[in-house]
Short mmCIF file of C-alpha atoms in Angstrom, two decimals:
data_model
loop_
_atom_site.label_atom_id
_atom_site.label_comp_id
_atom_site.label_asym_id
_atom_site.label_seq_id
_atom_site.Cartn_x
_atom_site.Cartn_y
_atom_site.Cartn_z
CA MET A 16 12.52 -46.48 8.21
CA ASP A 17 16.16 -47.35 7.29
CA ILE A 18 17.52 -44.20 8.67
CA PHE A 19 16.08 -44.83 12.05
CA GLU A 20 17.04 -48.61 12.05
CA GLN A 21 20.64 -46.87 11.13
CA LEU A 22 20.71 -44.45 14.00
CA LEU A 23 19.46 -47.03 16.43
CA SER A 24 22.25 -49.44 15.49
CA GLU A 25 25.06 -46.63 15.64
CA MET A 26 23.71 -46.20 19.36
CA ALA A 27 23.76 -49.77 20.00
CA GLN A 28 27.28 -50.07 18.92
CA GLY A 29 28.44 -47.33 21.22
CA GLY A 30 29.30 -44.93 18.44
CA TRP A 31 26.39 -42.65 18.88
CA MET A 32 28.67 -40.07 20.77
CA VAL A 33 28.06 -37.48 18.26
CA PRO A 34 30.97 -35.03 18.05
CA VAL A 35 28.96 -32.24 19.99
CA LEU A 36 31.59 -29.45 19.36
CA ARG A 37 31.67 -30.04 15.24
CA ILE A 38 27.90 -29.67 15.50
CA SER A 39 28.16 -26.81 17.66
CA LEU A 40 30.49 -24.92 15.22
CA ILE A 41 28.14 -25.81 12.31
CA VAL A 42 25.32 -23.81 14.17
CA LEU A 43 27.72 -20.98 14.82
CA PHE A 44 28.77 -20.78 11.69
CA THR A 45 25.66 -20.95 10.04
CA THR A 46 24.06 -18.05 12.62
CA LEU A 47 27.35 -15.93 11.70
CA THR A 48 26.87 -16.75 7.99
CA ILE A 49 23.26 -15.55 7.82
CA ALA A 50 24.12 -12.42 9.92
CA LEU A 51 26.96 -11.36 7.86
CA SER A 52 25.18 -12.14 4.66
CA HIS A 53 22.10 -9.93 5.52
CA TRP A 54 24.62 -7.20 6.70
CA LEU A 55 26.19 -7.37 3.46
CA ILE A 56 23.16 -7.10 1.53
CA GLU A 57 21.76 -4.22 3.46
CA ARG A 58 25.07 -2.33 2.75
CA PHE A 59 24.89 -3.21 -0.88
CA SER A 60 21.41 -2.03 -0.92
CA LYS A 61 21.99 1.29 0.60
CA LEU A 62 25.06 1.59 -1.37
CA VAL A 63 23.19 1.25 -4.28
CA SER A 64 20.09 3.41 -3.33
CA SER A 65 22.22 6.43 -2.55
CA GLY A 66 23.63 6.37 -6.13
CA ILE A 67 20.19 6.43 -7.39
CA ARG A 68 17.96 9.59 -7.41
CA SER A 69 14.87 8.00 -8.80
CA GLN A 70 12.68 7.04 -5.75
CA GLU A 71 10.97 4.29 -8.09
CA ALA A 72 14.72 2.46 -8.20
CA GLN A 73 15.00 2.89 -4.61
CA LYS A 74 12.05 1.23 -3.86
CA ARG A 75 12.79 -1.95 -6.15
CA ALA A 76 16.38 -1.95 -4.74
CA LYS A 77 14.67 -2.17 -1.03
CA THR A 78 12.17 -4.82 -2.22
CA LEU A 79 14.56 -7.14 -3.96
CA SER A 80 17.00 -7.05 -0.99
CA ARG A 81 14.38 -8.20 1.13
CA ILE A 82 13.47 -11.36 -1.23
CA LEU A 83 17.25 -11.84 -1.42
CA LYS A 84 17.71 -11.75 2.29
CA SER A 85 14.93 -14.67 2.60
CA VAL A 86 16.28 -16.88 -0.19
CA ILE A 87 19.87 -16.74 1.41
CA TYR A 88 18.58 -17.61 4.39
CA ILE A 89 16.47 -20.68 3.34
CA LEU A 90 19.22 -21.95 1.29
CA ILE A 91 22.06 -21.82 4.28
CA LEU A 92 19.55 -23.55 6.29
CA LEU A 93 19.41 -26.11 4.08
CA VAL A 94 23.24 -26.61 3.63
CA SER A 95 23.56 -26.66 7.54
CA LEU A 96 20.87 -29.16 8.10
CA MET A 97 22.63 -31.54 5.51
CA LEU A 98 25.87 -31.05 7.42
CA ILE A 99 24.79 -31.84 10.77
CA LEU A 100 22.85 -34.94 9.22
CA SER A 101 26.37 -35.90 7.99
CA GLU A 102 27.67 -35.48 11.22
CA LEU A 103 25.08 -37.63 12.47
CA LYS A 104 26.27 -40.27 10.07
CA ILE A 105 22.90 -40.54 8.45
CA ASP A 106 23.04 -41.12 4.93
CA ILE A 107 21.14 -38.30 3.11
CA LYS A 108 20.91 -40.11 -0.31
CA PRO A 109 17.60 -42.18 0.90
CA ILE A 110 16.35 -38.84 2.13
CA ILE A 111 17.04 -37.12 -1.02
CA ALA A 112 15.40 -39.92 -3.05
CA ALA A 113 12.37 -39.91 -0.54
CA ALA A 114 12.17 -36.22 -0.90
CA GLY A 115 11.96 -36.69 -4.83
CA VAL A 116 9.37 -39.50 -4.55
CA GLY A 117 7.46 -37.62 -1.72
CA GLY A 118 7.72 -34.44 -3.80
CA ILE A 119 5.34 -35.65 -6.37
CA ALA A 120 2.82 -36.67 -3.84
CA ILE A 121 3.12 -33.34 -2.00
CA GLY A 122 3.02 -31.55 -5.21
CA PHE A 123 -0.40 -32.54 -5.78
CA GLY A 124 -1.15 -31.15 -2.32
CA ALA A 125 0.97 -28.09 -2.58
CA GLN A 126 -0.53 -26.45 -5.45
CA ASN A 127 -1.50 -23.39 -4.00
CA LEU A 128 2.23 -23.07 -2.54
CA ILE A 129 3.72 -23.41 -5.59
CA LYS A 130 1.23 -21.10 -7.36
CA ASP A 131 1.80 -18.34 -4.67
CA LEU A 132 5.85 -18.79 -5.25
CA ILE A 133 5.62 -18.62 -9.12
CA SER A 134 3.11 -15.53 -8.93
CA GLY A 135 5.40 -13.78 -6.44
CA PHE A 136 8.22 -14.40 -8.66
CA PHE A 137 6.49 -12.77 -11.64
CA LEU A 138 5.31 -9.84 -9.58
CA LEU A 139 8.95 -9.09 -8.70
CA LEU A 140 10.30 -9.83 -12.07
CA GLU A 141 7.84 -7.30 -13.73
CA ASP A 142 8.05 -4.64 -11.29
CA GLN A 143 4.53 -4.60 -10.45
CA ILE A 144 5.02 -3.68 -6.78
CA ARG A 145 7.65 -2.43 -4.47
CA VAL A 146 7.67 -2.02 -0.79
CA GLY A 147 6.30 1.37 -0.01
CA ASP A 148 3.63 1.36 -2.85
CA VAL A 149 -0.06 2.17 -2.22
CA VAL A 150 -1.83 -0.54 -4.06
CA LYS A 151 -5.35 -1.65 -4.28
CA ILE A 152 -5.97 -5.60 -4.39
CA GLY A 153 -9.20 -6.72 -4.65
CA ASP A 154 -11.29 -4.58 -2.03
CA THR A 155 -8.35 -3.83 -0.07
CA THR A 156 -6.30 -0.94 -0.18
CA GLY A 157 -2.97 0.13 1.81
CA GLU A 158 0.58 0.52 1.44
CA VAL A 159 3.13 -2.39 0.78
CA VAL A 160 5.02 -2.97 4.11
CA ASP A 161 6.76 -5.97 2.62
CA ILE A 162 6.91 -8.83 0.06
CA ARG A 163 7.76 -12.36 0.98
CA LEU A 164 8.30 -15.71 -1.17
CA ARG A 165 4.92 -16.84 -0.73
CA VAL A 166 2.75 -13.74 0.87
CA LEU A 167 2.30 -9.88 0.58
CA LEU A 168 1.60 -7.62 3.50
CA LEU A 169 -0.51 -4.96 3.35
CA ARG A 170 -1.40 -2.05 5.81
CA ASP A 171 -4.56 -0.01 5.61
CA LEU A 172 -5.25 3.41 6.62
CA SER A 173 -6.62 2.26 9.90
CA GLY A 174 -3.46 0.19 10.75
CA ASN A 175 -4.96 -3.20 9.90
CA LEU A 176 -2.47 -5.79 8.46
CA HIS A 177 -3.57 -7.57 5.69
CA ILE A 178 -1.80 -11.02 4.64
CA ILE A 179 -2.28 -11.93 0.75
CA PRO A 180 -1.19 -14.74 -0.81
CA HIS A 181 0.83 -13.94 -4.19
CA GLY A 182 -1.78 -16.51 -6.06
CA ASN A 183 -4.58 -14.90 -4.91
CA ILE A 184 -3.96 -11.67 -6.62
CA ALA A 185 -5.63 -11.55 -9.72
CA GLN A 186 -5.56 -7.73 -10.54
CA VAL A 187 -3.34 -5.26 -8.89
CA THR A 188 -3.96 -1.30 -8.87
CA ASN A 189 -0.73 0.79 -8.14
CA MET A 190 -1.35 4.29 -6.91
CA THR A 191 2.06 5.23 -6.62
CA HIS A 192 3.99 3.81 -9.63
CA SER A 193 6.35 6.59 -11.67
CA TYR A 194 3.78 9.24 -11.26
CA SER A 195 0.49 10.03 -9.58
CA TYR A 196 -2.59 12.26 -10.29
CA TRP A 197 -4.80 14.15 -8.18
CA LEU A 198 -8.36 14.24 -9.44
CA PHE A 199 -10.82 16.98 -8.35
CA ASP A 200 -14.26 18.04 -8.95
CA PHE A 201 -15.60 21.74 -7.83
CA THR A 202 -18.93 22.29 -7.88
CA ILE A 203 -20.18 25.86 -8.30
CA ALA A 204 -23.84 27.30 -8.50
CA TYR A 205 -25.21 27.87 -12.02
CA LYS A 206 -25.24 31.43 -11.70
CA GLU A 207 -21.57 31.56 -11.69
CA ASP A 208 -19.37 32.36 -14.65
CA VAL A 209 -17.50 29.14 -15.50
CA GLU A 210 -14.63 30.49 -17.43
CA ARG A 211 -13.89 33.07 -14.70
CA VAL A 212 -14.02 30.41 -12.13
CA ILE A 213 -11.90 27.95 -14.28
CA LYS A 214 -9.10 30.95 -14.71
CA VAL A 215 -9.28 31.08 -10.97
CA ILE A 216 -8.67 27.49 -10.40
CA LYS A 217 -5.67 27.48 -12.75
CA GLU A 218 -4.37 30.69 -10.67
CA VAL A 219 -4.63 28.91 -7.49
CA ALA A 220 -2.87 25.64 -8.75
CA GLU A 221 0.05 27.65 -10.34
CA GLU A 222 0.51 29.59 -7.22
CA MET A 223 0.80 26.29 -5.45
CA ARG A 224 3.18 25.02 -7.92
CA ASN A 225 5.50 27.88 -7.56
CA ASP A 226 5.25 27.68 -3.69
CA PRO A 227 8.47 26.46 -1.99
CA GLY A 228 6.73 23.58 0.01
CA PHE A 229 5.08 21.96 -3.12
CA LYS A 230 6.96 22.67 -6.09
CA ASP A 231 9.03 19.52 -6.01
CA ASP A 232 5.73 17.60 -5.58
CA ILE A 233 3.92 19.09 -8.35
CA LEU A 234 5.15 17.97 -11.60
CA GLU A 235 3.34 19.75 -14.36
CA PRO A 236 0.80 22.80 -14.57
CA ALA A 237 -2.87 21.56 -13.43
CA GLU A 238 -5.12 20.07 -16.23
CA VAL A 239 -8.75 21.89 -15.81
CA PHE A 240 -10.77 19.69 -18.28
CA GLY A 241 -13.81 22.12 -18.14
CA LEU A 242 -17.31 21.89 -17.28
CA ASP A 243 -17.75 18.18 -16.73
CA ARG A 244 -21.36 17.65 -15.96
CA PHE A 245 -24.60 19.06 -14.69
CA GLU A 246 -25.79 18.27 -11.02
CA GLU A 247 -29.07 19.25 -9.27
CA SER A 248 -27.55 22.02 -7.02
CA GLY A 249 -24.88 23.06 -9.28
CA VAL A 250 -22.17 22.55 -12.32
CA ILE A 251 -19.15 20.30 -11.91
CA ILE A 252 -15.57 21.61 -13.02
CA ARG A 253 -13.21 18.53 -13.24
CA GLY A 254 -9.30 18.60 -13.57
CA ARG A 255 -6.21 17.06 -12.11
CA VAL A 256 -2.78 17.73 -10.96
CA LYS A 257 0.07 15.43 -11.91
CA THR A 258 2.38 14.77 -8.66
CA LYS A 259 5.46 12.71 -7.60
CA PRO A 260 4.38 9.16 -6.13
CA MET A 261 2.72 9.51 -2.66
CA THR A 262 2.34 13.03 -2.46
CA GLN A 263 -1.22 13.33 -4.39
CA TRP A 264 -3.25 13.30 -1.06
CA ARG A 265 -1.06 15.99 0.40
CA VAL A 266 -0.99 18.19 -2.70
CA GLY A 267 -4.67 17.62 -2.85
CA ARG A 268 -5.71 18.76 0.52
CA GLU A 269 -3.75 21.62 0.16
CA LEU A 270 -5.56 22.54 -3.11
CA ASN A 271 -8.92 21.88 -1.79
CA LEU A 272 -8.32 24.43 1.44
CA ARG A 273 -7.03 27.34 -1.01
CA ILE A 274 -9.61 26.61 -3.84
CA LYS A 275 -12.31 27.22 -0.58
CA ASN A 276 -10.75 30.04 0.40
CA ARG A 277 -10.36 32.01 -2.76
CA PHE A 278 -13.98 31.13 -3.63
CA ASP A 279 -14.84 32.62 -0.31
CA ALA A 280 -12.94 35.80 -0.95
CA LEU A 281 -14.24 36.21 -4.74
CA GLY A 282 -17.77 35.73 -3.73
CA ILE A 283 -18.04 32.53 -5.99
CA GLU A 284 -21.00 30.11 -4.47
CA ILE A 285 -20.23 26.82 -3.63
CA PRO A 286 -23.97 25.16 -3.45
CA PHE A 287 -24.91 22.77 -0.73
CA PRO A 288 -28.54 21.09 -0.48
CA HIS A 289 -31.32 22.41 1.36
CA ARG A 290 -33.92 20.56 3.10
CA THR A 291 -37.58 21.66 4.16
CA ILE A 292 -39.22 19.45 6.87
CA TYR A 293 -43.10 19.16 6.90
CA PHE A 294 -44.77 18.03 9.90
CA GLY A 295 -48.12 17.57 8.79
CA ASN A 296 -51.08 19.12 10.68
CA LEU A 297 -48.23 19.95 13.27
CA SER A 298 -46.70 22.34 10.84
CA LYS A 299 -50.05 24.27 10.48
CA ASN A 300 -50.38 24.62 14.46
CA LEU A 301 -47.00 25.79 14.63
CA VAL A 302 -47.38 28.57 11.87
CA GLU A 303 -50.66 29.63 13.66
CA SER A 304 -48.86 29.87 16.88
CA ASN A 305 -46.08 32.04 15.66
CA TYR A 306 -48.48 34.16 14.19
CA GLN A 307 -50.61 34.55 17.46
CA ILE A 308 -47.13 35.23 19.26
CA LYS A 309 -46.34 37.83 16.58
CA GLU A 310 -49.87 39.50 16.86
CA GLU A 311 -49.30 39.50 21.00
CA SER A 312 -45.89 41.16 20.45
CA ASP A 313 -47.00 44.10 18.24
CA GLU A 314 -49.84 44.93 20.28
CA ASN A 315 -47.34 45.03 23.48
CA LYS A 316 -45.45 47.53 21.54
CA GLU A 317 -48.43 49.76 21.10
CA PHE A 318 -48.47 50.35 24.90
#
């Protein structure tokens, strides 16, 4: 109330004519400072990224630059607000004191906000997630498109944007940190020679690793663990391919295609379930009808 009384008193005395030009200059200076700081951060981020070959380090630089922009933006606005209040001849000391007292009361109601900020700080400090990573948080899987001070923005394969507060992140599964694996399970018929099939899989995977279109994405020769388990229609051969982050799905789809084509060419059977449908008495009638039609057809042939 003291602040408003002071402002009303200034207006009553005719001293309320605020130097509009000075406030306008503060607003202009604030706008230019924010734009310049963002430009400098962007330039510095690009300069650092250009000198780094590691894709992981580039992701981290990009993420930190976005957070730094947000922090500087808030700080500049706060300083500008203090300057404008000073030009309005409003004593900011009571505001600061009120903020200190009110902050205690607000703190009890803003526990979630504080939790989000602290969780986000450690999320960045420990390099758990970077912009561009594909992660699973709870039941949601998608690409990290932005990390802000309080929330994380995740876009899934369908294009849906999920906004997740940092404080709600209990567990993160990062699918593209440092390196990735494509895990494969190939089912073959029981009659097939398992050792021969394993050899074929290794040959196809090695051909892919030497292919100019994939050699930069595949980091190591494929691991074939062997016969993993028995299923109703066949046996499962399991293995994996180590790849660069974000390339495991592309490599996996191509490997599936090449394995299918090679199995077909070599006559290696990929089993699939068969189903016989029984219609009760209708099935018996159909069989008798088909038998009768066949007899009539045979009689017609005799003539």
